[in-house]
XYZ file of N, CA and C in Angstrom:
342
model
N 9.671 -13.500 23.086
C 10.319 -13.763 21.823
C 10.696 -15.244 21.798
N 9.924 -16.330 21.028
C 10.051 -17.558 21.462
C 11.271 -17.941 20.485
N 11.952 -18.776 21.498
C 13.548 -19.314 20.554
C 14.423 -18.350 20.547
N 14.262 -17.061 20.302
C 15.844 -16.642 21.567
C 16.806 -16.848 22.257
N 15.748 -17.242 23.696
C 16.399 -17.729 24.815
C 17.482 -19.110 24.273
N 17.341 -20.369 23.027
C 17.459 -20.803 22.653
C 19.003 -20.965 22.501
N 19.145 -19.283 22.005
C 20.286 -18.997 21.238
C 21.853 -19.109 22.163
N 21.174 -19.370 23.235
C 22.174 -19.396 24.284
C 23.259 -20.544 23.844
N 22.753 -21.778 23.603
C 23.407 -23.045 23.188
C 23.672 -23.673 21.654
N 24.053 -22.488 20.786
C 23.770 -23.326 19.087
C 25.200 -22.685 18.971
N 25.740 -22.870 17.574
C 27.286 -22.984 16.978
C 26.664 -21.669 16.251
N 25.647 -21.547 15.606
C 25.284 -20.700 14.377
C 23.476 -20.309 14.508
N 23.564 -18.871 14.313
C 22.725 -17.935 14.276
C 21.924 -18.023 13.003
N 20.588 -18.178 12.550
C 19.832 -18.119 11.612
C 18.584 -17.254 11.847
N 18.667 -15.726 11.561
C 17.622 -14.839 11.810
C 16.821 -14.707 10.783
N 15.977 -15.227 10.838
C 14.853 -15.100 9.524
C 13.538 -13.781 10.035
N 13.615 -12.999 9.300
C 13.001 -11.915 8.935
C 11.688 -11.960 7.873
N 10.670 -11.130 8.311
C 9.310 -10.986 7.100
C 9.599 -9.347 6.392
N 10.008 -9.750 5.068
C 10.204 -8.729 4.547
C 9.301 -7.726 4.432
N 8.338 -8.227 4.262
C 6.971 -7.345 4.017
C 6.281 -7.099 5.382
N 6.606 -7.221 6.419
C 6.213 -6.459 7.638
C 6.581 -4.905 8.150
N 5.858 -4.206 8.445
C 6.191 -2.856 8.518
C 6.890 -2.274 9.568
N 7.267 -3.202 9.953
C 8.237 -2.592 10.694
C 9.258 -3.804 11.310
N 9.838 -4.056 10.755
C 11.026 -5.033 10.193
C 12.099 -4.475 10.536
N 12.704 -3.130 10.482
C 13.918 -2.729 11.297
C 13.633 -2.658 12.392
N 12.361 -2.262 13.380
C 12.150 -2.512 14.886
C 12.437 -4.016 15.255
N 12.003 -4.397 14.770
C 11.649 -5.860 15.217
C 13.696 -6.621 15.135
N 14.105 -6.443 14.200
C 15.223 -6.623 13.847
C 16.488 -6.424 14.575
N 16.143 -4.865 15.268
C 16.703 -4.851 16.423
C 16.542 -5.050 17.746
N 15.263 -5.265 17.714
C 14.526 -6.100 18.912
C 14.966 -7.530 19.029
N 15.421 -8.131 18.037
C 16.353 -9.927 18.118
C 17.418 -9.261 18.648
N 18.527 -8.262 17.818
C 19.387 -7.819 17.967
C 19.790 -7.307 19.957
N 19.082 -6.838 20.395
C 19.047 -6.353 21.557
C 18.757 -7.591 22.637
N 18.197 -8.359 22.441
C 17.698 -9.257 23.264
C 18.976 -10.520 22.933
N 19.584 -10.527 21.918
C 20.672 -11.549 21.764
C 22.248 -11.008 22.534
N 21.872 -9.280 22.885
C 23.376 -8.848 23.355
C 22.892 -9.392 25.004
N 21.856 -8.885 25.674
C 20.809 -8.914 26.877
C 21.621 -9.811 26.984
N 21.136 -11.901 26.459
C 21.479 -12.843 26.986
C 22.811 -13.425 26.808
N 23.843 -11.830 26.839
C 25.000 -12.161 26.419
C 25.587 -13.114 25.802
N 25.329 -13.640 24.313
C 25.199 -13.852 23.405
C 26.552 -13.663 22.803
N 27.721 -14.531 22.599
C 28.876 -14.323 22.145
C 28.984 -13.511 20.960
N 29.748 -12.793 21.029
C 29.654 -11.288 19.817
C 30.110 -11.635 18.337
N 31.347 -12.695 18.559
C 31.599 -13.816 17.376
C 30.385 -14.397 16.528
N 29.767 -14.878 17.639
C 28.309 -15.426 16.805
C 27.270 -14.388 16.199
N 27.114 -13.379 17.216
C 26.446 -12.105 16.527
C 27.230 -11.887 15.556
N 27.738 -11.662 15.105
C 28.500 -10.963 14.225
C 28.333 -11.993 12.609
N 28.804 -13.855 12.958
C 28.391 -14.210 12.144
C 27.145 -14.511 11.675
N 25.872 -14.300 12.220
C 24.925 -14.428 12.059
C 24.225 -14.563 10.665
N 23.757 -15.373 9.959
C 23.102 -15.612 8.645
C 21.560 -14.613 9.055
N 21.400 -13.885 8.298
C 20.170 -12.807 8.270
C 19.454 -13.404 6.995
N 17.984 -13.892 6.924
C 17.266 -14.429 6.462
C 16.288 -13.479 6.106
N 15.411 -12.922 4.844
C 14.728 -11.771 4.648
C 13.876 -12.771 3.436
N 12.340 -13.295 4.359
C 11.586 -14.299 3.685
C 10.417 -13.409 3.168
N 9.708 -14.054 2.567
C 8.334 -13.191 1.760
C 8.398 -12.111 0.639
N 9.739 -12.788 0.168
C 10.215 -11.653 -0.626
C 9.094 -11.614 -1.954
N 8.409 -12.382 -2.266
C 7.035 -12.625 -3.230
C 5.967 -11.553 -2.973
N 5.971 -11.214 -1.481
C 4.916 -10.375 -1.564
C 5.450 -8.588 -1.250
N 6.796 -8.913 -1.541
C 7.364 -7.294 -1.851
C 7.070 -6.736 -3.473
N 6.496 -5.316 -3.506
C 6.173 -4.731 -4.728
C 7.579 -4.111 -4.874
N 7.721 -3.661 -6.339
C 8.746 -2.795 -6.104
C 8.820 -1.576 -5.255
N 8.274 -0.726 -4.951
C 7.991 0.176 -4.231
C 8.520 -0.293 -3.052
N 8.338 -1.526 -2.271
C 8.603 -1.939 -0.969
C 10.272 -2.442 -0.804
N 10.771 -3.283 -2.368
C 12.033 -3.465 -2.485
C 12.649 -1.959 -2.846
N 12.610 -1.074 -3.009
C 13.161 0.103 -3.138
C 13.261 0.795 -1.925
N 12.241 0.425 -0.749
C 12.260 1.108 0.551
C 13.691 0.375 1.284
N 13.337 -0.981 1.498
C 14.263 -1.902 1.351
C 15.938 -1.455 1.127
N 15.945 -1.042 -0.066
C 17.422 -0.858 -0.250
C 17.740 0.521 0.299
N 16.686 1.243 0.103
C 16.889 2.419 1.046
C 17.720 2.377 2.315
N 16.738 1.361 3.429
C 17.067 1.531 4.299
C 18.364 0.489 4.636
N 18.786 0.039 3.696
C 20.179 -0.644 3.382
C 19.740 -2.115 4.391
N 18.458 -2.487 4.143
C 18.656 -4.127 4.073
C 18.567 -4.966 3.111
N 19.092 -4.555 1.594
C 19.342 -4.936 1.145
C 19.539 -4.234 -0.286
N 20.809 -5.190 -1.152
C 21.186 -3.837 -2.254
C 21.106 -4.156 -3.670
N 20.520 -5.368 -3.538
C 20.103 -6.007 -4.974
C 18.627 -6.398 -4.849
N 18.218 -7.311 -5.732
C 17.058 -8.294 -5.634
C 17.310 -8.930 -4.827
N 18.127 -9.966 -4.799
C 17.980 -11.382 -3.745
C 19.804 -10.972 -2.899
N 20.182 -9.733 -2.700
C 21.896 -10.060 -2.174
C 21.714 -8.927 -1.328
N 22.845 -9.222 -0.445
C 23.296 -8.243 0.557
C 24.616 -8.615 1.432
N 25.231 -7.571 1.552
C 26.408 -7.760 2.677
C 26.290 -9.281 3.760
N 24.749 -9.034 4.015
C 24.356 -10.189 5.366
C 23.310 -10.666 5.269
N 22.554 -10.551 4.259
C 21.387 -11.067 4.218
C 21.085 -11.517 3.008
N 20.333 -12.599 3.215
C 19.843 -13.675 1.893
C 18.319 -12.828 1.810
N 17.829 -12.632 0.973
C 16.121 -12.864 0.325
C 15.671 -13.614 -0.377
N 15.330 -14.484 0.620
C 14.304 -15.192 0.092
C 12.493 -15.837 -0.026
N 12.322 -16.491 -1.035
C 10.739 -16.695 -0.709
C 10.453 -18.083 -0.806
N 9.921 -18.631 0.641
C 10.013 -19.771 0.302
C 8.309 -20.425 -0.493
N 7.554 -19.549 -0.944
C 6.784 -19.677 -1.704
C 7.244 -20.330 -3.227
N 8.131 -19.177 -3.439
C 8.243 -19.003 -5.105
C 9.831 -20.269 -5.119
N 10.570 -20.209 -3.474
C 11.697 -20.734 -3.908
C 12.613 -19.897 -4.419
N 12.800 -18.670 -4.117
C 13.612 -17.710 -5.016
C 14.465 -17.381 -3.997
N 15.916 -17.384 -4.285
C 16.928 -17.737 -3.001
C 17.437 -18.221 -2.321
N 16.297 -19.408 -2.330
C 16.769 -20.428 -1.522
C 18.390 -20.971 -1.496
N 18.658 -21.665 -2.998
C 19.948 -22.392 -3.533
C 20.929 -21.686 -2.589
N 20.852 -19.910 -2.986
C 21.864 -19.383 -1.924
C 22.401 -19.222 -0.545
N 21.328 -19.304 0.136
C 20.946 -19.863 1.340
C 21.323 -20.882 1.930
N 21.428 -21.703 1.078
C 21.683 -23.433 1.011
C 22.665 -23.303 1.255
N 23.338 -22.862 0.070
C 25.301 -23.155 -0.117
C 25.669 -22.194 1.617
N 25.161 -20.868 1.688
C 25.962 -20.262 3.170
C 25.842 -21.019 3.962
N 24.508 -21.760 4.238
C 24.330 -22.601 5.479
C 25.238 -23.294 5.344
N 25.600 -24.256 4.534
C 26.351 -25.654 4.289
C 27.819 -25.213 4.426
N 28.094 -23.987 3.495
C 29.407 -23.028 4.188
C 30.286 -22.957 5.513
N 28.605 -22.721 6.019
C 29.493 -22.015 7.856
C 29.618 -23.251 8.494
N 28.321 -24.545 8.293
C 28.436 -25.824 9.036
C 29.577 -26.598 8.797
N 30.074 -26.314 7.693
C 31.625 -27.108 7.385
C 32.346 -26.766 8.183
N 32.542 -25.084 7.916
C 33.886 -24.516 8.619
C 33.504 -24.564 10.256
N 32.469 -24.564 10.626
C 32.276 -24.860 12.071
C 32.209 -26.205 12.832
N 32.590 -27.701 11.833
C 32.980 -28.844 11.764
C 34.047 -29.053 11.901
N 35.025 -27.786 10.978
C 36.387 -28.252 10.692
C 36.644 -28.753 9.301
N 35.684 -28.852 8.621
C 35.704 -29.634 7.185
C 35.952 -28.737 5.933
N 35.957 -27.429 6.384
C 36.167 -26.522 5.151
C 37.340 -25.376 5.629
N 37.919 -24.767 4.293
C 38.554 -23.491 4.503
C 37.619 -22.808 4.482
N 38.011 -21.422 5.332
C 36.904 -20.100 5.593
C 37.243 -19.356 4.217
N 38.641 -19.566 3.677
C 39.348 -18.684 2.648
C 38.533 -19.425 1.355
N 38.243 -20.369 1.136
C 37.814 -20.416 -0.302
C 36.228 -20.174 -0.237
């Protein structure tokens, strides 16, 4: 799993996901499992930005499986996860602002409360 091991030394977690892969909750917890493995501060798991890309080549049928299986509960929103496509650009902006979010407050430069 290349860049993982990685995760040992960063402030902030960015798991980017292929929405349209079939088996996307295996794999998902396969980061998940391998980030507790390299004991992986649980703070950081926990804040982790969840990234859900290729959202262009989801049909509806596939975004309906999707919310099914509760990764996600809108078009582009979720509890923890962004969807986006960086084809179409759809999501991105939101993406943007969380990243820029957590890097403040993990600077010191922002409230967590607003």
């Amino acid at each position: 799993m290349p860049g993982v091991k990685g995760a040992v030394f960063v402030d902030l977690l960015i798991h980017i996901m292929d929405l349209s892969h079939p088996d996307l909750l295996a794999q998902r917890d396969n980061v998940l499992e391998t980030l507790h493995n390299l004991k992986i501060n649980q703070n950081l798991i926990n804040n982790i930005i969840n990234v859900g890309n290729k959202l262009d080549k989801c049909d509806a049928e596939r975004k309906e499986k999707l919310k099914e299986c509760g990764i996600f509960t809108s078009e582009n929103s979720s509890n923890n996860l962004f969807a986006i496509s960086c084809r179409t650009l759809e999501g991105l902006p939101e993406l943007i602002k969380q990243i820029d979010k957590k890097v403040k407050i993990l600077s010191g430069g922002f409230n967590s409360s607003t």
